[in-house]
CSV table of C-alpha atoms in Angstrom, one decimal:
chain,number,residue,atom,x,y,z
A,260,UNK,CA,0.0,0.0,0.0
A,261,UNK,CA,2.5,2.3,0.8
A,262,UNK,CA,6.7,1.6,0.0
A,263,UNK,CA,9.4,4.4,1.1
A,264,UNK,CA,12.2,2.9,-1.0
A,265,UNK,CA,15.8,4.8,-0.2
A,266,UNK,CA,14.5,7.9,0.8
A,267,UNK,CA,17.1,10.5,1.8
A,268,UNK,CA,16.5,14.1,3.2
A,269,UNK,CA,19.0,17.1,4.0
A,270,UNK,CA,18.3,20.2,5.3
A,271,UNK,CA,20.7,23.0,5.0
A,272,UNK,CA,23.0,21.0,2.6
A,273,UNK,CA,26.9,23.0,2.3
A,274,UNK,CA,26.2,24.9,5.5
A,275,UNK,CA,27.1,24.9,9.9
A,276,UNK,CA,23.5,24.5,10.2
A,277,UNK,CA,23.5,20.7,7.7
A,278,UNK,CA,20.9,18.1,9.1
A,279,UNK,CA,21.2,14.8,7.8
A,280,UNK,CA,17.6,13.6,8.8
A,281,UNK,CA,16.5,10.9,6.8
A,282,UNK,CA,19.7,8.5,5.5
A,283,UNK,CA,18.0,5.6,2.9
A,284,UNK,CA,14.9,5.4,4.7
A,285,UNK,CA,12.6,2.0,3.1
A,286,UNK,CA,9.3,0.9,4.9
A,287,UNK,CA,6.3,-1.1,2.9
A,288,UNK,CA,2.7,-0.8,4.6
A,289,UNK,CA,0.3,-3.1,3.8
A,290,UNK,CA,-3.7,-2.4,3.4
A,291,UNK,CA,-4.5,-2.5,6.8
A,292,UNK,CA,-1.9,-2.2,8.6
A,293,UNK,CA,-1.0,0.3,11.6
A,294,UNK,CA,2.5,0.8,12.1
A,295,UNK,CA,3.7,3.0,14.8
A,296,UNK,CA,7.0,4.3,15.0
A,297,UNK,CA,9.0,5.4,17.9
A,298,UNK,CA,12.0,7.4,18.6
A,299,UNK,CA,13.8,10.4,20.4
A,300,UNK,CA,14.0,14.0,19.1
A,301,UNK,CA,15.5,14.0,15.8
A,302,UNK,CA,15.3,11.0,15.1
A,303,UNK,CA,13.3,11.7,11.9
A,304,UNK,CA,9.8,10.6,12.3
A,305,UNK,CA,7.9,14.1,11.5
A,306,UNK,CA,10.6,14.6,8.7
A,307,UNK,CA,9.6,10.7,7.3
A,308,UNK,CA,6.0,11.7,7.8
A,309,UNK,CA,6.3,15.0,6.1
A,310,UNK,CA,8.4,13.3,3.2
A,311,UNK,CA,5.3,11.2,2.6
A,312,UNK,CA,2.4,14.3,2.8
A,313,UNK,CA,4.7,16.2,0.3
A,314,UNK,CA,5.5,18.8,2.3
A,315,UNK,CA,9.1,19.1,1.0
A,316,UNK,CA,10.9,17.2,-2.2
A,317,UNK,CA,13.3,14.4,-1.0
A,318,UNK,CA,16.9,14.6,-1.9
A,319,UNK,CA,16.7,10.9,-3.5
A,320,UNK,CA,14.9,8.0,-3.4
A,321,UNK,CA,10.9,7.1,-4.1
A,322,UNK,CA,7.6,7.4,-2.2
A,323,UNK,CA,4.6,4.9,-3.8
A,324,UNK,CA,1.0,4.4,-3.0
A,325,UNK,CA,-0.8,1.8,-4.0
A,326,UNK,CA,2.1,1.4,-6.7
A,327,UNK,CA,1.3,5.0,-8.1
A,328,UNK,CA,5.1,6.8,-7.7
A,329,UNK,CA,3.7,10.3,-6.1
A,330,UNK,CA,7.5,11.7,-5.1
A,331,UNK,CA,7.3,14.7,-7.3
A,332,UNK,CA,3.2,15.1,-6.7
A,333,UNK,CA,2.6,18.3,-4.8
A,334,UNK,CA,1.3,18.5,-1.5
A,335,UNK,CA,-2.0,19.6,-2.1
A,336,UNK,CA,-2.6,16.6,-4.7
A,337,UNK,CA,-1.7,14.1,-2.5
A,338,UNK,CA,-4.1,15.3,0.3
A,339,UNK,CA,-7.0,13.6,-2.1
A,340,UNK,CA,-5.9,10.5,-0.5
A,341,UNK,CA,-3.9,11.0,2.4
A,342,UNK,CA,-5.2,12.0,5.8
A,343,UNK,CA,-3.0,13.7,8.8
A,344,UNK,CA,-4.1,14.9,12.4
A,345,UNK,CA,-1.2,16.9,14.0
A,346,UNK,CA,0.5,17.0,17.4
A,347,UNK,CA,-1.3,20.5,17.9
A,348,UNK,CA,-4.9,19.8,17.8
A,349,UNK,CA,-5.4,23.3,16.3
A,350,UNK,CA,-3.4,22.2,13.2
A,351,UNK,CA,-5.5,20.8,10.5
A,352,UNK,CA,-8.3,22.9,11.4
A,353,UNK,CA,-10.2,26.4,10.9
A,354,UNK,CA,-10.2,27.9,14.2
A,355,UNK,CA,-13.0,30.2,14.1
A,356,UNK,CA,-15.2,28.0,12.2
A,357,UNK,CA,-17.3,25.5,13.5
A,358,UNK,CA,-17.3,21.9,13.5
A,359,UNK,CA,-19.7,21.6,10.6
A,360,UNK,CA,-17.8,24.1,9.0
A,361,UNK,CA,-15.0,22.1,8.9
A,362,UNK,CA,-16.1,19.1,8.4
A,363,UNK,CA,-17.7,20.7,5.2
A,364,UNK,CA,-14.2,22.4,3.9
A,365,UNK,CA,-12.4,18.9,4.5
A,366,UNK,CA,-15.6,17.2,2.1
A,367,UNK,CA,-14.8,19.8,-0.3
A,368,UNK,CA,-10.9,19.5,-0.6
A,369,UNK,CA,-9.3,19.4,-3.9
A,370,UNK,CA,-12.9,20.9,-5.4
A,371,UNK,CA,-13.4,24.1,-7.3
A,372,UNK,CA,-14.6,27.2,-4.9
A,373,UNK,CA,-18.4,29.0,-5.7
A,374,UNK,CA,-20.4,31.4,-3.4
A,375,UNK,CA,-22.6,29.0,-3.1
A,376,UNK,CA,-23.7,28.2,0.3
A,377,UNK,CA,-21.0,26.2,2.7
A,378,UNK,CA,-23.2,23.8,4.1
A,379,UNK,CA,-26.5,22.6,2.1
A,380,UNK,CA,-29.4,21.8,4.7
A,381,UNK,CA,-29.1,18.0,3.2
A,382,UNK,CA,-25.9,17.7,4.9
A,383,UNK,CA,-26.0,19.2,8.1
A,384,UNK,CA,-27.4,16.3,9.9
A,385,UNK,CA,-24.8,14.0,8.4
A,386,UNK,CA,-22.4,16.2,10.1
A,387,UNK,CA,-24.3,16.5,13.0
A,388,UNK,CA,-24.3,12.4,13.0
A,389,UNK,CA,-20.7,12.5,12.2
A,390,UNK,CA,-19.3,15.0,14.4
A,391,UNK,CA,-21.4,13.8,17.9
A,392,UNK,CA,-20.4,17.9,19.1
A,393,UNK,CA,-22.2,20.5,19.5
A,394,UNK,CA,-21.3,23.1,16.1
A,395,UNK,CA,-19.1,25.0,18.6
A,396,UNK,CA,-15.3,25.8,16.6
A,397,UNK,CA,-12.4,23.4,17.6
A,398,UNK,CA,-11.3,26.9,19.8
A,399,UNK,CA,-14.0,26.3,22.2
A,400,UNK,CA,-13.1,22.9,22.6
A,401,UNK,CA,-10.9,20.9,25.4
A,402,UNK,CA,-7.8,19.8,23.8
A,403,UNK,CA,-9.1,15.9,23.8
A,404,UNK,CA,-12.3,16.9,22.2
A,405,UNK,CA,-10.4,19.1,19.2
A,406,UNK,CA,-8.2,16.2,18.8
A,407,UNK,CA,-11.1,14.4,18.2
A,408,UNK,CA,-12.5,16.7,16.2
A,409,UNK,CA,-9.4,17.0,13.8
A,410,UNK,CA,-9.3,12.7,13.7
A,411,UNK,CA,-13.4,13.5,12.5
A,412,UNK,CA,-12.7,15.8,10.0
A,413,UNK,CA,-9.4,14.1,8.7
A,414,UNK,CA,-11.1,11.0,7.8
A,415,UNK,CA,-14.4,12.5,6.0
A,416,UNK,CA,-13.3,12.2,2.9
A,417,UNK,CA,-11.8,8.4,3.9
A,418,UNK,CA,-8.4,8.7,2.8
A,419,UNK,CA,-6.4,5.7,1.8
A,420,UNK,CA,-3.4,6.4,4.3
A,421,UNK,CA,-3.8,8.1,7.8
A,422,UNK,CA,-0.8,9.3,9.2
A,423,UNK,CA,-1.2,10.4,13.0
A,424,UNK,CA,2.1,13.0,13.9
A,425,UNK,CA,2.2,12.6,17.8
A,426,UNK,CA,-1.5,13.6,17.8
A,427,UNK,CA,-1.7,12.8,21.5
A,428,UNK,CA,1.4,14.3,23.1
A,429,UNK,CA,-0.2,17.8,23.7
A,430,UNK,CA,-3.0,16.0,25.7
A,431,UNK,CA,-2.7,14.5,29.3
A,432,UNK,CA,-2.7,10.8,30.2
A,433,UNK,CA,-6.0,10.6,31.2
A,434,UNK,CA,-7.4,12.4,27.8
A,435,UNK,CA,-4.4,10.9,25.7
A,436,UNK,CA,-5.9,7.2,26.3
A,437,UNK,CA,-9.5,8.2,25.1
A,438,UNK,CA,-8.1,9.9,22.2
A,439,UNK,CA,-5.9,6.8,21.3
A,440,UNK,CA,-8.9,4.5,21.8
A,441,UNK,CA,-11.1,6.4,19.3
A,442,UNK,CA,-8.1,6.3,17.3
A,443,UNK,CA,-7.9,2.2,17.4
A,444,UNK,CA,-11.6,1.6,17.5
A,445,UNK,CA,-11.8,4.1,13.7
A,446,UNK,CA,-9.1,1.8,12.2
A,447,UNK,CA,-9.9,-1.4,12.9
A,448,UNK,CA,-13.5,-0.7,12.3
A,449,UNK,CA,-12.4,1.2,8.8
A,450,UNK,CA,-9.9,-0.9,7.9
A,451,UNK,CA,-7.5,2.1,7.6
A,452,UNK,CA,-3.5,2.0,6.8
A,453,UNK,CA,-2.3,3.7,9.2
A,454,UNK,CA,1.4,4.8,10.0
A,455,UNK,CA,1.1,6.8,14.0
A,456,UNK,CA,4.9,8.3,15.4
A,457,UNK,CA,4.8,8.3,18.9
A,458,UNK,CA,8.0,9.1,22.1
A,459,UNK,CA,5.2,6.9,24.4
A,460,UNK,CA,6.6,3.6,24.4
A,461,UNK,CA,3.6,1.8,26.0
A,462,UNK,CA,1.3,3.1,23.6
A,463,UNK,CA,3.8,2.3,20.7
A,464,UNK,CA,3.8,-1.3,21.9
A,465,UNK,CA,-0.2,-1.6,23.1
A,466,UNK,CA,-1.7,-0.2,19.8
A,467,UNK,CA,-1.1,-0.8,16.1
A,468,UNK,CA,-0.1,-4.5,14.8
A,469,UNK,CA,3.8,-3.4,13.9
A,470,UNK,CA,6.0,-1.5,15.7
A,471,UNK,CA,9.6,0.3,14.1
């Protein structure tokens, strides 16, 4: 489903400041799986995970999906079918805007933008099913509920590959372990791929069937 085949990433290449992050990286995800990854700081997980979203070009190697190469595709093209909740649950949302609101933007990715209205009355209940939160924006939420909120929104538009960037390390223990179980109980019910970086090591080990 997914193969990272010699992937290599510099930062500040020729300088004081060179970071050798990712050195012939390879990993192959099968449909289904959930892989999480643990490691220190600067080990190269976010960098591995941001290889794969597209949100810089690698120095070498080759990122496939579903045997489709997509190392030169551009970030915003590969968000059709990749999904991504962030270590800040504020990332990957609109702030200001409701729930429903962004539940409707995320439905609407990759589309063409009209003034037409942002949500049609057909599909508010569905996101009123989907969401189980009051339409209150992710700003008014506890952090556990935004993080939910962001998992929600991430996987409306069912993406092929969810990758979860320490999307409970901003969250206490207590909140962390709900969060994680929605998490486990939306894969294995979905069926995702799923590739989740983590410094926890217990919850590196309890969830996921492979651990790197």
């Amino acid at each position: 489903m997914l193969e990272i085949m010699n992937v290599s990433k510099t930062f500040n290449p020729g300088t004081v400041n060179e970071k050798q992050a990712l050195k012939n990286i390879s990993l192959t995800l099968k449909d289904g799986d959930f892989v999480t990854v643990i490691g220190g700081n600067g080990a190269g997980k976010s960098t591995m995970l941001n290889a794969i979203a597209g949100v810089w070009p690698v120095d070498q190697g080759h990122i496939l999906i579903d045997g489709q190469d997509i190392t030169k595709l551009p970030e915003y093209k590969r968000a059709a079918f990749l999904g991504r909740v962030f270590q800040d649950p504020m990332n990957g949302t609109a702030a200001t805007m409701g729930i429903e609101e962004n539940l409707a933007l995320a439905l609407r990715r990759g589309q063409s933008r009209t003034l037409r209205a942002g949500i049609k009355s057909s599909e508010r209940e569905v996101y009123q099913r989907l969401s189980a939160f009051k339409n209150s924006p992710p700003s008014a939420l506890s952090g556990g509920m935004r993080q939910r909120a962001a998992l929600i929104r991430t996987l409306a538009l069912e993406p092929e590959l969810l990758l979860l960037d320490e999307h409970t390390a901003a969250l206490d223990p207590k909140t962390a372990a709900k969060v994680l179980e929605t998490t486990e109980m939306i894969v294995n019910r979905d069926k995702l791929t799923t590739l989740m970086i983590t410094h926890n090591m217990k919850d590196a080990i309890v969830h996921g069937n492979r651990l790197i």
